[in-house]
PDB file of C-alpha atoms in Angstrom:
ATOM      1  CA  MET A 120      12.599 -10.780 -21.630  1.00 60.00           C
ATOM      2  CA  LYS A 121      10.368  -9.167 -24.225  1.00 76.00           C
ATOM      3  CA  ARG A 122       9.665  -5.444 -24.206  1.00 85.00           C
ATOM      4  CA  LEU A 123       6.321  -4.153 -23.013  1.00 93.00           C
ATOM      5  CA  PRO A 124       4.404  -1.343 -24.728  1.00 94.00           C
ATOM      6  CA  ILE A 125       5.048   2.182 -23.455  1.00 95.00           C
ATOM      7  CA  ASP A 126       2.140   4.629 -23.250  1.00 94.00           C
ATOM      8  CA  GLU A 127       2.337   7.135 -26.102  1.00 93.00           C
ATOM      9  CA  ASP A 128       2.408  10.170 -23.802  1.00 94.00           C
ATOM     10  CA  ILE A 129       5.499   8.940 -21.950  1.00 95.00           C
ATOM     11  CA  THR A 130       8.802  10.253 -23.294  1.00 93.00           C
ATOM     12  CA  GLY A 131      11.068   9.518 -20.318  1.00 91.00           C
ATOM     13  CA  ASP A 132      11.681  13.228 -19.764  1.00 92.00           C
ATOM     14  CA  GLU A 133       9.100  13.144 -16.953  1.00 93.00           C
ATOM     15  CA  ILE A 134      11.507  11.221 -14.741  1.00 93.00           C
ATOM     16  CA  ASP A 135      12.637  12.766 -11.463  1.00 92.00           C
ATOM     17  CA  LYS A 136      15.734  14.952 -11.729  1.00 93.00           C
ATOM     18  CA  GLU A 137      17.776  12.820  -9.318  1.00 93.00           C
ATOM     19  CA  VAL A 138      16.905   9.648 -11.207  1.00 95.00           C
ATOM     20  CA  ARG A 139      17.821  11.306 -14.503  1.00 94.00           C
ATOM     21  CA  GLN A 140      21.188  12.178 -12.992  1.00 95.00           C
ATOM     22  CA  GLU A 141      21.767   8.509 -12.134  1.00 95.00           C
ATOM     23  CA  LEU A 142      20.768   7.425 -15.651  1.00 96.00           C
ATOM     24  CA  MET A 143      23.406   9.715 -17.189  1.00 94.00           C
ATOM     25  CA  SER A 144      25.929   6.941 -16.540  1.00 92.00           C
ATOM     26  CA  LEU A 145      24.181   4.935 -19.284  1.00 95.00           C
ATOM     27  CA  PRO A 146      24.310   5.371 -23.078  1.00 96.00           C
ATOM     28  CA  LYS A 147      21.673   7.908 -24.162  1.00 95.00           C
ATOM     29  CA  THR A 148      19.302   5.477 -25.925  1.00 95.00           C
ATOM     30  CA  LEU A 149      19.506   2.978 -23.060  1.00 96.00           C
ATOM     31  CA  ALA A 150      18.892   5.728 -20.489  1.00 96.00           C
ATOM     32  CA  GLU A 151      15.765   6.814 -22.375  1.00 96.00           C
ATOM     33  CA  ASP A 152      14.485   3.234 -22.496  1.00 96.00           C
ATOM     34  CA  VAL A 153      15.047   2.738 -18.769  1.00 97.00           C
ATOM     35  CA  ALA A 154      13.397   6.072 -17.967  1.00 97.00           C
ATOM     36  CA  LYS A 155      10.285   5.130 -19.941  1.00 97.00           C
ATOM     37  CA  ASN A 156       9.992   1.799 -18.158  1.00 97.00           C
ATOM     38  CA  LEU A 157      10.443   3.474 -14.783  1.00 97.00           C
ATOM     39  CA  MET A 158       7.682   5.944 -15.648  1.00 97.00           C
ATOM     40  CA  MET A 159       5.383   3.027 -16.491  1.00 97.00           C
ATOM     41  CA  VAL A 160       6.192   1.505 -13.091  1.00 97.00           C
ATOM     42  CA  SER A 161       5.284   4.774 -11.404  1.00 96.00           C
ATOM     43  CA  ARG A 162       2.050   5.084 -13.379  1.00 96.00           C
ATOM     44  CA  LEU A 163       0.860   1.529 -12.773  1.00 97.00           C
ATOM     45  CA  LEU A 164       2.116   0.764  -9.274  1.00 96.00           C
ATOM     46  CA  ASP A 165      -1.145   1.563  -7.479  1.00 93.00           C
ATOM     47  CA  GLU A 166      -3.742   0.617 -10.093  1.00 95.00           C
ATOM     48  CA  ASP A 167      -2.113  -2.435 -11.690  1.00 97.00           C
ATOM     49  CA  PRO A 168       0.839  -3.679  -9.604  1.00 97.00           C
ATOM     50  CA  GLU A 169       1.290  -6.869 -11.638  1.00 97.00           C
ATOM     51  CA  ARG A 170       1.901  -4.853 -14.814  1.00 97.00           C
ATOM     52  CA  ALA A 171       4.133  -2.435 -12.916  1.00 97.00           C
ATOM     53  CA  TYR A 172       6.191  -5.392 -11.758  1.00 98.00           C
ATOM     54  CA  GLY A 173       6.681  -6.439 -15.386  1.00 97.00           C
ATOM     55  CA  TYR A 174       8.047  -3.022 -16.371  1.00 97.00           C
ATOM     56  CA  ALA A 175      10.273  -2.972 -13.289  1.00 98.00           C
ATOM     57  CA  LYS A 176      11.821  -6.296 -14.285  1.00 97.00           C
ATOM     58  CA  ILE A 177      12.642  -4.878 -17.719  1.00 97.00           C
ATOM     59  CA  ALA A 178      14.271  -1.776 -16.218  1.00 97.00           C
ATOM     60  CA  LEU A 179      16.215  -4.022 -13.856  1.00 97.00           C
ATOM     61  CA  ARG A 180      17.484  -6.163 -16.739  1.00 97.00           C
ATOM     62  CA  LEU A 181      18.613  -3.036 -18.590  1.00 96.00           C
ATOM     63  CA  ALA A 182      20.238  -1.159 -15.713  1.00 97.00           C
ATOM     64  CA  SER A 183      20.773  -3.231 -12.575  1.00 96.00           C
ATOM     65  CA  ARG A 184      23.636  -1.011 -11.407  1.00 96.00           C
ATOM     66  CA  VAL A 185      21.446   2.087 -11.097  1.00 97.00           C
ATOM     67  CA  PRO A 186      20.202   2.574  -7.493  1.00 97.00           C
ATOM     68  CA  SER A 187      16.855   4.072  -8.489  1.00 97.00           C
ATOM     69  CA  VAL A 188      16.161   1.078 -10.714  1.00 97.00           C
ATOM     70  CA  ARG A 189      16.856  -1.314  -7.832  1.00 98.00           C
ATOM     71  CA  GLU A 190      14.583   0.750  -5.586  1.00 98.00           C
ATOM     72  CA  ALA A 191      11.774   0.818  -8.168  1.00 97.00           C
ATOM     73  CA  ALA A 192      12.124  -2.942  -8.631  1.00 98.00           C
ATOM     74  CA  GLY A 193      11.893  -3.328  -4.870  1.00 98.00           C
ATOM     75  CA  PHE A 194       8.667  -1.368  -4.606  1.00 98.00           C
ATOM     76  CA  ALA A 195       7.175  -3.218  -7.570  1.00 98.00           C
ATOM     77  CA  ALA A 196       7.983  -6.577  -5.971  1.00 98.00           C
ATOM     78  CA  TYR A 197       6.670  -5.332  -2.627  1.00 98.00           C
ATOM     79  CA  SER A 198       3.372  -4.304  -4.254  1.00 98.00           C
ATOM     80  CA  VAL A 199       2.786  -7.866  -5.477  1.00 98.00           C
ATOM     81  CA  GLN A 200       3.842  -9.340  -2.112  1.00 98.00           C
ATOM     82  CA  LYS A 201       7.138 -10.778  -3.325  1.00 98.00           C
ATOM     83  CA  TYR A 202       8.730  -9.718  -0.064  1.00 98.00           C
ATOM     84  CA  SER A 203      11.975 -11.692  -0.276  1.00 98.00           C
ATOM     85  CA  GLU A 204      12.683 -10.277  -3.729  1.00 98.00           C
ATOM     86  CA  ALA A 205      11.720  -6.768  -2.615  1.00 98.00           C
ATOM     87  CA  LEU A 206      14.038  -6.965   0.385  1.00 98.00           C
ATOM     88  CA  ALA A 207      16.952  -8.034  -1.808  1.00 98.00           C
ATOM     89  CA  GLU A 208      16.385  -5.061  -4.128  1.00 98.00           C
ATOM     90  CA  PHE A 209      16.043  -2.596  -1.256  1.00 98.00           C
ATOM     91  CA  ARG A 210      19.254  -3.896   0.307  1.00 98.00           C
ATOM     92  CA  ALA A 211      21.049  -3.490  -3.013  1.00 97.00           C
ATOM     93  CA  ALA A 212      19.810   0.096  -3.412  1.00 97.00           C
ATOM     94  CA  ARG A 213      20.848   0.896   0.147  1.00 97.00           C
ATOM     95  CA  ARG A 214      24.333  -0.529  -0.389  1.00 96.00           C
ATOM     96  CA  MET A 215      24.741   1.575  -3.528  1.00 96.00           C
ATOM     97  CA  THR A 216      23.670   4.865  -1.968  1.00 95.00           C
ATOM     98  CA  GLY A 217      24.402   4.511   1.742  1.00 94.00           C
ATOM     99  CA  LEU A 218      21.008   6.110   2.428  1.00 93.00           C
ATOM    100  CA  GLN A 219      18.646   4.858   5.125  1.00 95.00           C
ATOM    101  CA  HIS A 220      15.216   5.925   3.785  1.00 96.00           C
ATOM    102  CA  LEU A 221      14.312   2.357   2.795  1.00 97.00           C
ATOM    103  CA  TRP A 222      14.819   1.010   6.323  1.00 98.00           C
ATOM    104  CA  PRO A 223      11.091   1.008   7.288  1.00 98.00           C
ATOM    105  CA  VAL A 224       9.923  -0.785   4.137  1.00 98.00           C
ATOM    106  CA  MET A 225      12.760  -3.278   4.550  1.00 98.00           C
ATOM    107  CA  ALA A 226      11.450  -3.981   8.048  1.00 98.00           C
ATOM    108  CA  ASP A 227       7.950  -4.375   6.643  1.00 98.00           C
ATOM    109  CA  CYS A 228       9.293  -6.935   4.169  1.00 98.00           C
ATOM    110  CA  GLU A 229      10.516  -8.904   7.187  1.00 98.00           C
ATOM    111  CA  ARG A 230       6.937  -8.805   8.489  1.00 98.00           C
ATOM    112  CA  GLY A 231       5.649  -9.965   5.123  1.00 98.00           C
ATOM    113  CA  MET A 232       8.045 -12.916   5.267  1.00 98.00           C
ATOM    114  CA  GLY A 233       6.648 -13.910   8.658  1.00 98.00           C
ATOM    115  CA  ARG A 234       9.517 -12.506  10.739  1.00 98.00           C
ATOM    116  CA  PRO A 235       7.924  -9.772  12.919  1.00 98.00           C
ATOM    117  CA  GLU A 236      10.622 -10.206  15.555  1.00 98.00           C
ATOM    118  CA  LYS A 237      13.232  -9.135  12.992  1.00 98.00           C
ATOM    119  CA  ALA A 238      11.111  -6.131  11.995  1.00 98.00           C
ATOM    120  CA  LEU A 239      10.798  -5.118  15.635  1.00 97.00           C
ATOM    121  CA  ALA A 240      14.549  -5.441  16.152  1.00 97.00           C
ATOM    122  CA  MET A 241      15.125  -3.164  13.155  1.00 98.00           C
ATOM    123  CA  ALA A 242      12.908  -0.532  14.805  1.00 97.00           C
ATOM    124  CA  GLY A 243      15.490  -0.269  17.559  1.00 96.00           C
ATOM    125  CA  GLU A 244      18.562   0.027  15.344  1.00 97.00           C
ATOM    126  CA  PRO A 245      20.624   3.262  15.006  1.00 95.00           C
ATOM    127  CA  GLU A 246      19.503   3.604  11.378  1.00 95.00           C
ATOM    128  CA  VAL A 247      16.098   4.796  12.604  1.00 96.00           C
ATOM    129  CA  GLN A 248      17.667   7.938  14.075  1.00 94.00           C
ATOM    130  CA  LYS A 249      18.960   8.853  10.617  1.00 95.00           C
ATOM    131  CA  LEU A 250      15.444   8.841   9.116  1.00 96.00           C
ATOM    132  CA  ASP A 251      13.488  12.032   8.529  1.00 96.00           C
ATOM    133  CA  LYS A 252      10.243  12.571  10.434  1.00 95.00           C
ATOM    134  CA  ALA A 253       8.145  10.768   7.814  1.00 95.00           C
ATOM    135  CA  GLY A 254      10.497   7.795   7.915  1.00 97.00           C
ATOM    136  CA  GLN A 255      10.396   7.635  11.704  1.00 97.00           C
ATOM    137  CA  VAL A 256       6.591   7.646  11.668  1.00 97.00           C
ATOM    138  CA  GLU A 257       6.650   4.882   9.051  1.00 97.00           C
ATOM    139  CA  MET A 258       8.996   2.880  11.245  1.00 98.00           C
ATOM    140  CA  ARG A 259       6.613   3.310  14.178  1.00 98.00           C
ATOM    141  CA  LEU A 260       3.743   1.999  12.041  1.00 98.00           C
ATOM    142  CA  VAL A 261       5.790  -1.043  11.033  1.00 98.00           C
ATOM    143  CA  ALA A 262       6.810  -1.696  14.648  1.00 98.00           C
ATOM    144  CA  ALA A 263       3.189  -1.522  15.792  1.00 98.00           C
ATOM    145  CA  GLY A 264       2.218  -3.928  13.019  1.00 98.00           C
ATOM    146  CA  ALA A 265       4.953  -6.305  14.144  1.00 98.00           C
ATOM    147  CA  ARG A 266       3.624  -6.158  17.713  1.00 98.00           C
ATOM    148  CA  ARG A 267       0.172  -7.115  16.456  1.00 97.00           C
ATOM    149  CA  ASP A 268       1.653  -9.917  14.334  1.00 97.00           C
ATOM    150  CA  MET A 269       3.165 -11.279  17.544  1.00 97.00           C
ATOM    151  CA  GLY A 270      -0.147 -11.092  19.407  1.00 97.00           C
ATOM    152  CA  GLN A 271       0.916  -8.069  21.472  1.00 98.00           C
ATOM    153  CA  ALA A 272      -2.111  -5.879  20.787  1.00 97.00           C
ATOM    154  CA  GLU A 273      -1.765  -3.697  23.882  1.00 98.00           C
ATOM    155  CA  ALA A 274       1.895  -3.069  23.100  1.00 98.00           C
ATOM    156  CA  ALA A 275       0.895  -2.018  19.571  1.00 98.00           C
ATOM    157  CA  VAL A 276      -1.369   0.667  21.044  1.00 98.00           C
ATOM    158  CA  VAL A 277       1.465   1.979  23.201  1.00 98.00           C
ATOM    159  CA  THR A 278       3.923   1.900  20.271  1.00 98.00           C
ATOM    160  CA  LEU A 279       1.712   4.252  18.255  1.00 98.00           C
ATOM    161  CA  GLN A 280       1.342   6.800  21.061  1.00 97.00           C
ATOM    162  CA  SER A 281       3.719   9.585  20.070  1.00 96.00           C
ATOM    163  CA  PRO A 282       4.024  13.373  19.667  1.00 96.00           C
ATOM    164  CA  GLU A 283       3.116  12.945  15.985  1.00 96.00           C
ATOM    165  CA  LEU A 284      -0.136  11.204  16.954  1.00 97.00           C
ATOM    166  CA  ALA A 285      -0.999  13.876  19.510  1.00 95.00           C
ATOM    167  CA  SER A 286      -0.251  16.762  17.156  1.00 95.00           C
ATOM    168  CA  ASN A 287      -3.138  18.709  15.601  1.00 93.00           C
ATOM    169  CA  SER A 288      -0.943  19.504  12.606  1.00 94.00           C
ATOM    170  CA  VAL A 289      -1.917  17.521   9.495  1.00 95.00           C
ATOM    171  CA  GLN A 290       1.071  15.970   7.750  1.00 95.00           C
ATOM    172  CA  PRO A 291       1.238  13.426   4.898  1.00 94.00           C
ATOM    173  CA  TRP A 292       1.435  10.605   7.440  1.00 94.00           C
ATOM    174  CA  THR A 293      -1.259  11.880   9.833  1.00 96.00           C
ATOM    175  CA  ALA A 294      -4.262   9.999   8.421  1.00 96.00           C
ATOM    176  CA  ARG A 295      -2.460   6.655   8.326  1.00 96.00           C
ATOM    177  CA  LEU A 296      -1.054   7.081  11.827  1.00 97.00           C
ATOM    178  CA  ARG A 297      -4.436   7.960  13.298  1.00 98.00           C
ATOM    179  CA  TYR A 298      -6.080   5.115  11.383  1.00 98.00           C
ATOM    180  CA  ALA A 299      -3.536   2.581  12.649  1.00 98.00           C
ATOM    181  CA  TYR A 300      -4.072   3.808  16.203  1.00 98.00           C
ATOM    182  CA  ALA A 301      -7.867   3.516  15.845  1.00 98.00           C
ATOM    183  CA  ASP A 302      -7.517  -0.001  14.468  1.00 97.00           C
ATOM    184  CA  ALA A 303      -5.209  -1.011  17.314  1.00 98.00           C
ATOM    185  CA  LEU A 304      -7.653   0.431  19.877  1.00 98.00           C
ATOM    186  CA  LEU A 305     -10.488  -1.543  18.321  1.00 97.00           C
ATOM    187  CA  GLU A 306      -8.502  -4.760  18.563  1.00 97.00           C
ATOM    188  CA  VAL A 307      -8.128  -4.332  22.327  1.00 97.00           C
ATOM    189  CA  GLY A 308     -11.832  -3.561  22.771  1.00 96.00           C
ATOM    190  CA  ARG A 309     -11.646   0.220  23.252  1.00 97.00           C
ATOM    191  CA  GLU A 310     -14.444   0.875  20.767  1.00 96.00           C
ATOM    192  CA  ASP A 311     -15.425   4.410  21.806  1.00 96.00           C
ATOM    193  CA  GLU A 312     -11.832   5.615  21.551  1.00 97.00           C
ATOM    194  CA  ALA A 313     -11.416   3.764  18.259  1.00 97.00           C
ATOM    195  CA  ARG A 314     -14.430   5.561  16.831  1.00 97.00           C
ATOM    196  CA  GLU A 315     -12.963   8.911  17.906  1.00 97.00           C
ATOM    197  CA  TRP A 316      -9.649   8.162  16.185  1.00 97.00           C
ATOM    198  CA  PHE A 317     -11.244   6.839  13.006  1.00 97.00           C
ATOM    199  CA  ALA A 318     -13.083  10.172  12.866  1.00 96.00           C
ATOM    200  CA  LYS A 319      -9.779  12.015  13.351  1.00 97.00           C
ATOM    201  CA  ALA A 320      -8.202   9.909  10.609  1.00 97.00           C
ATOM    202  CA  LEU A 321     -11.045  10.757   8.245  1.00 96.00           C
ATOM    203  CA  GLU A 322     -10.646  14.444   9.051  1.00 95.00           C
ATOM    204  CA  ALA A 323      -6.978  14.309   8.018  1.00 96.00           C
ATOM    205  CA  ASP A 324      -7.454  12.016   5.022  1.00 94.00           C
ATOM    206  CA  GLN A 325      -7.497  14.539   2.184  1.00 88.00           C
ATOM    207  CA  GLN A 326      -6.411  11.997  -0.438  1.00 87.00           C
ATOM    208  CA  GLY A 327      -8.734   9.153   0.541  1.00 89.00           C
ATOM    209  CA  THR A 328      -5.840   6.838   1.404  1.00 91.00           C
ATOM    210  CA  THR A 329      -7.760   5.017   4.149  1.00 95.00           C
ATOM    211  CA  ASP A 330     -11.233   3.527   4.487  1.00 94.00           C
ATOM    212  CA  ALA A 331     -11.857   5.408   7.728  1.00 95.00           C
ATOM    213  CA  SER A 332     -15.334   6.477   6.607  1.00 94.00           C
ATOM    214  CA  ASP A 333     -16.360   2.843   6.067  1.00 94.00           C
ATOM    215  CA  ARG A 334     -14.934   1.814   9.433  1.00 94.00           C
ATOM    216  CA  LEU A 335     -16.886   4.608  11.119  1.00 94.00           C
ATOM    217  CA  ALA A 336     -20.065   3.549   9.366  1.00 94.00           C
ATOM    218  CA  VAL A 337     -19.649  -0.028  10.574  1.00 93.00           C
ATOM    219  CA  LEU A 338     -19.123   1.169  14.152  1.00 91.00           C
ATOM    220  CA  ASP A 339     -22.277   3.257  13.810  1.00 88.00           C
ATOM    221  CA  GLY A 340     -24.245   0.207  12.699  1.00 85.00           C
ATOM    222  CA  VAL A 341     -24.676   1.189   9.049  1.00 81.00           C
ATOM    223  CA  GLU A 342     -25.208  -1.829   6.789  1.00 71.00           C
ATOM    224  CA  PHE A 343     -23.829  -1.730   3.250  1.00 60.00           C
ATOM    225  CA  VAL A 344     -25.944  -3.235   0.474  1.00 65.00           C
ATOM    226  CA  ASP A 345     -24.316  -4.304  -2.765  1.00 63.00           C
ATOM    227  CA  ALA A 346     -26.064  -2.563  -5.665  1.00 59.00           C
ATOM    228  CA  LEU A 347     -25.445  -5.586  -7.901  1.00 62.00           C
ATOM    229  CA  ASP A 348     -27.172  -7.833  -5.381  1.00 59.00           C
ATOM    230  CA  GLU A 349     -30.124  -5.447  -5.294  1.00 57.00           C
ATOM    231  CA  GLU A 350     -30.379  -5.575  -9.093  1.00 59.00           C
ATOM    232  CA  ALA A 351     -30.257  -9.369  -9.042  1.00 57.00           C
ATOM    233  CA  ASP A 352     -32.992  -9.472  -6.397  1.00 57.00           C
ATOM    234  CA  GLY A 353     -35.097  -7.134  -8.528  1.00 57.00           C
ATOM    235  CA  GLU A 354     -34.657  -9.320 -11.587  1.00 58.00           C
ATOM    236  CA  ASP A 355     -35.661 -12.420  -9.594  1.00 57.00           C
ATOM    237  CA  ALA A 356     -38.785 -10.665  -8.387  1.00 53.00           C
ATOM    238  CA  GLU A 357     -39.690  -9.603 -11.913  1.00 56.00           C
ATOM    239  CA  GLY A 358     -39.196 -13.154 -13.142  1.00 55.00           C
ATOM    240  CA  TYR A 359     -41.397 -14.502 -10.380  1.00 49.00           C
ATOM    241  CA  GLU A 360     -44.169 -12.037 -11.233  1.00 52.00           C
ATOM    242  CA  ALA A 361     -43.946 -13.056 -14.889  1.00 50.00           C
ATOM    243  CA  GLU A 362     -44.347 -16.700 -13.920  1.00 50.00           C
ATOM    244  CA  GLU A 363     -47.347 -15.851 -11.767  1.00 50.00           C
ATOM    245  CA  SER A 364     -49.060 -14.007 -14.602  1.00 48.00           C
ATOM    246  CA  ALA A 365     -48.348 -16.902 -16.979  1.00 46.00           C
ATOM    247  CA  GLY A 366     -50.224 -19.294 -14.705  1.00 47.00           C
ATOM    248  CA  SER A 367     -47.310 -21.240 -13.260  1.00 41.00           C
ATOM    249  CA  ASP A 368     -46.457 -21.822  -9.634  1.00 46.00           C
ATOM    250  CA  PRO A 369     -42.919 -20.992  -8.438  1.00 38.00           C
ATOM    251  CA  GLU A 370     -41.712 -24.463  -9.357  1.00 40.00           C
ATOM    252  CA  GLY A 371     -42.947 -24.135 -12.956  1.00 41.00           C
ATOM    253  CA  ARG A 372     -45.881 -26.518 -12.705  1.00 37.00           C
ATOM    254  CA  GLU A 373     -49.139 -25.717 -14.539  1.00 39.00           C
ATOM    255  CA  ARG A 374     -52.017 -24.609 -12.344  1.00 37.00           C
ATOM    256  CA  ASP A 375     -55.291 -26.475 -12.395  1.00 36.00           C
TER     257      ASP A 375
END
């Protein structure tokens, strides 16, 4: 596999301290190379997942025995919907570390592979109790998604009802949890409640991670107009007026 260009401002020193510790098992030059590729994965994962996946594959080829590399490869594969590959990488990372934090995204990979029943079963496993609060909320979101995949919309609503949803405290997961609840309510026809929860999601969404504002606008009857379409319409109108002034009818025939 050929190397991919590394952004000039990336040195590899930016890598997380725990990851750097893992890379110390490698020769110095190799560790630096892996670190740079991992930083490119981190930089590109949201904006250009296909490119991020390419860098992750390089890091994986260079250091497949490093848990953080397997985890990064898993997230890169997950971002391009290669769920079977992602699940294999997450399982490998989990075996290497014994940690459970990847359990929710592993369950979501099962959903992506069309196995919501498996994802739902994972939500009831003892591993969930070992997750931190953020992980448990993530697992709840995955379980609710699995319920909806299985056509159990009402059960999805119930699954999301939790102390974390009821809390007025804003946490990193709050906006997504409220948004998922609003979306589930809308699916079962509880539009007024859905609107209320989309508004609550928007209130908590400091980073703009959801499209709650757009969903609210749609519920309020606001119609979105594409600016490019408007420009095209304007150009058509100008062209028509030019034809009129030149003495042609709309079909281009000469007037008498």
